[in-house]
Structures are given as structure tokens and as C-alpha cells.
């Protein structure tokens, strides 16, 4: 139990430092802040900053993480109902993410816009997402007998999530849960559309 408490405390502190780093960079600009300046600006030592993050990009993209659990952990936490599809189970697994986004939309929009405006942050986000979807494919592979199909479902879920993020960012009045539902529905029907 001591390890779990310690790990949880570390994760909470990491999230707080990431949020503070994002707020600092939002004020001074991405190109005008080094990791050392961010550490000083948020009141921690350089060593403390690098104990939690490998780079300023890592810290800033971590601030956009909405829930403390990974997508894979969320998927594993959802009980698959008898007869439910992998797709519907994944949508239910994303519910905590959607709820967290809709609970704090202004802050998350600001963070996502900052990431979208800085090429190194976009690259870091893509790198994190590739790792996330690979882990999700492995978790799906535990429930789907075909590993290739598991990778396809994970990739489609990643695409649906990105589609929801983009739609949500374009419409200031949108609710993320609604955009996520729209994206999952569009992805589930898109492959059966007949081309004219």
C-alpha cells in the first residue's frame, strides 16, 4: 500500500507541476521559456523539474492530460457487458475523459490551443499518443483474438478521439462528450458508406 500512496502522490505532484508550467508558458510564450526558466517561474529547482519531466515539452503536454489514468487503464476499468462490441466498450472507457474535459473546458481549451500552436508540442503529443494507442492495442488484444484487428480498433479509437478534440476546439460552445459521441458514431458508420 505504501508504494501505491507514494506513486499516487508523485502523480498528483507531477500534474500540479505540469499545470503550473503550462500557466507560466501561457504568460511568457513557448519560445521564450527554457526548462530552467519554467522551473524558476513555478518555484521549483531545476533538479526537481527534471525529476518529473524529461523536457519542457514533456511537462507542457502532460498538462493537457485530463485524467490521471491512461486510456488503456480506463479501458481495463470498464466491464465489458455481455455481447457488447469493442467499439461501444471503448466509448464507455472514454467517459471519464469526456466528463473531465466538460468540467473544466476553459482551461483545457487554453492548454490544447497552446499545444496546437507550437510544433515541438504537437510532435510530443503525437509521440505520446502513438505510445498510448500501442498500449491500448495490446490491452484490446487480451479480449480480441486477432492482434491485427485489435490494432485496427485502437487506431480507429485514436482517430475518433482526435476528431472529437478538433471539433471541440473549433466550437467554443461544444461539449466534449457530445463531440466524442459524434466522432464515435461517424467512425462506426463511415466504413459502410457507399461511394458515389
Tab-separated table of C-alpha atoms in Angstrom:
chain	number	residue	atom	x	y	z
A	1	UNK	CA	0.000	0.000	0.000
A	2	UNK	CA	2.884	2.383	0.773
A	3	UNK	CA	4.069	2.114	-2.829
A	4	UNK	CA	0.591	2.955	-4.148
A	5	UNK	CA	0.310	6.027	-1.925
A	6	UNK	CA	3.791	7.147	-2.919
A	7	UNK	CA	3.088	6.608	-6.625
A	8	UNK	CA	-0.240	8.426	-6.368
A	9	UNK	CA	1.375	11.344	-4.506
A	10	UNK	CA	4.064	11.551	-7.167
A	11	UNK	CA	1.440	11.580	-9.920
A	12	UNK	CA	-0.533	14.339	-8.180
A	13	UNK	CA	2.583	16.478	-7.772
A	14	UNK	CA	3.561	15.826	-11.392
A	15	UNK	CA	0.127	17.002	-12.561
A	16	UNK	CA	0.337	20.137	-10.402
A	17	UNK	CA	3.815	20.972	-11.712
A	18	UNK	CA	2.673	20.401	-15.294
A	19	UNK	CA	-0.320	22.714	-14.811
A	20	UNK	CA	1.895	25.401	-13.272
A	21	UNK	CA	4.387	25.033	-16.131
A	22	UNK	CA	1.593	25.407	-18.682
A	23	UNK	CA	0.283	28.538	-16.956
A	24	UNK	CA	3.788	30.025	-16.882
A	25	UNK	CA	4.416	29.311	-20.572
A	26	UNK	CA	0.984	30.692	-21.489
A	27	UNK	CA	2.130	34.006	-19.987
A	28	UNK	CA	5.651	34.231	-21.432
A	29	UNK	CA	5.287	32.230	-24.649
A	30	UNK	CA	6.618	28.820	-25.605
A	31	UNK	CA	9.663	30.136	-27.465
A	32	UNK	CA	10.618	32.434	-24.593
A	33	UNK	CA	10.799	29.812	-21.845
A	34	UNK	CA	13.509	27.234	-21.245
A	35	UNK	CA	13.014	24.337	-18.862
A	36	UNK	CA	15.228	26.145	-16.357
A	37	UNK	CA	13.153	29.322	-16.624
A	38	UNK	CA	9.952	27.334	-16.210
A	39	UNK	CA	11.337	25.642	-13.089
A	40	UNK	CA	12.313	29.009	-11.626
A	41	UNK	CA	8.989	30.550	-12.669
A	42	UNK	CA	6.956	27.875	-10.903
A	43	UNK	CA	9.157	27.864	-7.807
A	44	UNK	CA	10.987	24.550	-8.029
A	45	UNK	CA	14.606	23.653	-8.573
A	46	UNK	CA	15.925	22.536	-11.936
A	47	UNK	CA	16.598	19.110	-10.391
A	48	UNK	CA	13.005	18.815	-9.180
A	49	UNK	CA	11.677	19.801	-12.599
A	50	UNK	CA	13.789	17.160	-14.337
A	51	UNK	CA	12.884	14.542	-11.733
A	52	UNK	CA	9.306	14.738	-13.033
A	53	UNK	CA	9.800	15.676	-16.691
A	54	UNK	CA	12.330	14.867	-19.369
A	55	UNK	CA	11.876	18.200	-21.127
A	56	UNK	CA	9.735	21.309	-21.173
A	57	UNK	CA	7.688	19.692	-23.944
A	58	UNK	CA	7.027	16.691	-21.709
A	59	UNK	CA	5.823	18.973	-18.908
A	60	UNK	CA	3.559	21.028	-21.149
A	61	UNK	CA	1.956	18.116	-22.964
A	62	UNK	CA	1.453	16.393	-19.600
A	63	UNK	CA	-0.644	19.401	-18.572
A	64	UNK	CA	-3.103	18.510	-21.314
A	65	UNK	CA	-3.633	15.073	-19.788
A	66	UNK	CA	-7.167	15.244	-18.490
A	67	UNK	CA	-7.497	12.210	-16.257
A	68	UNK	CA	-4.775	10.569	-14.183
A	69	UNK	CA	-5.433	7.182	-15.784
A	70	UNK	CA	-4.169	6.246	-19.219
A	71	UNK	CA	-6.644	5.378	-21.962
A	72	UNK	CA	-5.588	1.763	-21.514
A	73	UNK	CA	-6.283	1.869	-17.773
A	74	UNK	CA	-9.702	3.402	-18.474
A	75	UNK	CA	-10.425	0.605	-20.951
A	76	UNK	CA	-9.357	-2.070	-18.481
A	77	UNK	CA	-11.539	-0.490	-15.782
A	78	UNK	CA	-14.705	-0.830	-17.888
A	79	UNK	CA	-16.609	-4.063	-17.516
A	80	UNK	CA	-17.474	-5.326	-20.955
A	81	UNK	CA	-21.158	-6.144	-20.953
A	82	UNK	CA	-22.111	-9.476	-22.470
A	83	UNK	CA	-22.430	-9.064	-26.207
A	84	UNK	CA	-21.003	-5.542	-26.264
A	85	UNK	CA	-18.629	-4.563	-29.022
A	86	UNK	CA	-15.070	-3.389	-28.558
A	87	UNK	CA	-16.181	-0.068	-30.049
A	88	UNK	CA	-19.003	0.555	-27.563
A	89	UNK	CA	-16.771	-0.547	-24.687
A	90	UNK	CA	-14.104	1.927	-25.783
A	91	UNK	CA	-16.629	4.756	-25.919
A	92	UNK	CA	-17.678	3.950	-22.356
A	93	UNK	CA	-13.994	3.805	-21.380
A	94	UNK	CA	-13.568	7.374	-22.638
A	95	UNK	CA	-16.436	8.640	-20.438
A	96	UNK	CA	-14.150	9.811	-17.577
A	97	UNK	CA	-12.109	11.794	-20.092
A	98	UNK	CA	-15.203	13.471	-21.543
A	99	UNK	CA	-16.557	14.290	-18.085
A	100	UNK	CA	-13.233	15.822	-17.012
A	101	UNK	CA	-13.000	17.954	-20.158
A	102	UNK	CA	-16.559	19.221	-19.797
A	103	UNK	CA	-15.954	20.011	-16.117
A	104	UNK	CA	-13.108	22.418	-16.944
A	105	UNK	CA	-13.401	23.441	-20.597
A	106	UNK	CA	-11.776	26.894	-20.491
A	107	UNK	CA	-8.509	25.664	-19.009
A	108	UNK	CA	-8.310	22.665	-21.314
A	109	UNK	CA	-9.077	24.736	-24.410
A	110	UNK	CA	-6.264	27.123	-23.498
A	111	UNK	CA	-3.848	24.234	-22.992
A	112	UNK	CA	-4.841	22.469	-26.196
A	113	UNK	CA	-4.547	25.698	-28.200
A	114	UNK	CA	-1.047	26.294	-26.827
A	115	UNK	CA	-0.049	22.782	-27.880
A	116	UNK	CA	-1.567	23.285	-31.337
A	117	UNK	CA	0.422	26.499	-31.838
A	118	UNK	CA	3.868	25.039	-31.032
A	119	UNK	CA	5.295	22.430	-33.417
A	120	UNK	CA	7.503	20.774	-30.751
A	121	UNK	CA	4.457	20.328	-28.510
A	122	UNK	CA	2.394	18.858	-31.340
A	123	UNK	CA	5.240	16.436	-32.053
A	124	UNK	CA	5.467	15.436	-28.392
A	125	UNK	CA	1.697	14.907	-28.236
A	126	UNK	CA	1.817	12.675	-31.323
A	127	UNK	CA	4.639	10.673	-29.743
A	128	UNK	CA	2.660	10.226	-26.526
A	129	UNK	CA	-0.438	9.236	-28.489
A	130	UNK	CA	1.436	6.599	-30.505
A	131	UNK	CA	2.603	5.030	-27.246
A	132	UNK	CA	-0.916	5.277	-25.795
A	133	UNK	CA	-2.583	3.617	-28.803
A	134	UNK	CA	0.032	0.864	-28.905
A	135	UNK	CA	-0.685	0.077	-25.248
A	136	UNK	CA	-4.422	0.166	-25.947
A	137	UNK	CA	-3.977	-2.249	-28.859
A	138	UNK	CA	-2.151	-4.633	-26.518
A	139	UNK	CA	-4.999	-4.383	-23.982
A	140	UNK	CA	-7.577	-4.951	-26.709
A	141	UNK	CA	-5.532	-7.947	-27.831
A	142	UNK	CA	-6.298	-9.533	-24.468
A	143	UNK	CA	-10.005	-9.507	-25.414
A	144	UNK	CA	-9.853	-9.758	-29.212
A	145	UNK	CA	-8.314	-12.914	-30.643
A	146	UNK	CA	-6.943	-11.201	-33.766
A	147	UNK	CA	-3.990	-8.890	-32.911
A	148	UNK	CA	-4.327	-7.054	-36.231
A	149	UNK	CA	-7.993	-6.324	-35.516
A	150	UNK	CA	-7.038	-5.107	-32.028
A	151	UNK	CA	-4.546	-2.659	-33.570
A	152	UNK	CA	-7.163	-1.502	-36.086
A	153	UNK	CA	-9.734	-0.845	-33.354
A	154	UNK	CA	-7.161	1.034	-31.244
A	155	UNK	CA	-6.144	3.152	-34.246
A	156	UNK	CA	-9.782	3.933	-35.042
A	157	UNK	CA	-10.406	4.912	-31.401
A	158	UNK	CA	-7.403	7.227	-31.545
A	159	UNK	CA	-8.733	8.785	-34.735
A	160	UNK	CA	-12.183	9.254	-33.177
A	161	UNK	CA	-10.662	10.921	-30.134
A	162	UNK	CA	-8.593	13.287	-32.297
A	163	UNK	CA	-11.660	14.103	-34.391
A	164	UNK	CA	-13.562	14.957	-31.205
A	165	UNK	CA	-10.715	17.172	-29.938
A	166	UNK	CA	-10.567	19.104	-33.217
A	167	UNK	CA	-14.345	19.592	-33.387
A	168	UNK	CA	-14.459	20.679	-29.736
A	169	UNK	CA	-11.640	23.188	-30.189
A	170	UNK	CA	-13.334	24.763	-33.237
A	171	UNK	CA	-16.652	25.322	-31.444
A	172	UNK	CA	-16.354	27.212	-28.146
A	173	UNK	CA	-19.914	26.220	-27.180
A	174	UNK	CA	-19.428	22.500	-27.833
A	175	UNK	CA	-19.440	19.888	-25.115
A	176	UNK	CA	-16.637	17.387	-25.457
A	177	UNK	CA	-18.859	14.407	-24.586
A	178	UNK	CA	-21.172	15.342	-27.471
A	179	UNK	CA	-18.262	15.684	-29.911
A	180	UNK	CA	-16.864	12.350	-28.753
A	181	UNK	CA	-20.252	10.686	-29.311
A	182	UNK	CA	-20.425	12.250	-32.782
A	183	UNK	CA	-16.917	11.053	-33.625
A	184	UNK	CA	-17.559	7.502	-32.450
A	185	UNK	CA	-20.844	7.386	-34.352
A	186	UNK	CA	-19.250	8.774	-37.515
A	187	UNK	CA	-16.422	6.257	-37.322
A	188	UNK	CA	-18.810	3.368	-36.775
A	189	UNK	CA	-20.888	4.231	-39.845
A	190	UNK	CA	-18.211	5.676	-42.134
A	191	UNK	CA	-16.843	2.355	-43.301
A	192	UNK	CA	-20.196	1.271	-44.725
A	193	UNK	CA	-20.791	4.449	-46.761
A	194	UNK	CA	-21.178	3.692	-50.447
A	195	UNK	CA	-19.088	5.881	-52.704
A	196	UNK	CA	-20.938	7.647	-55.494
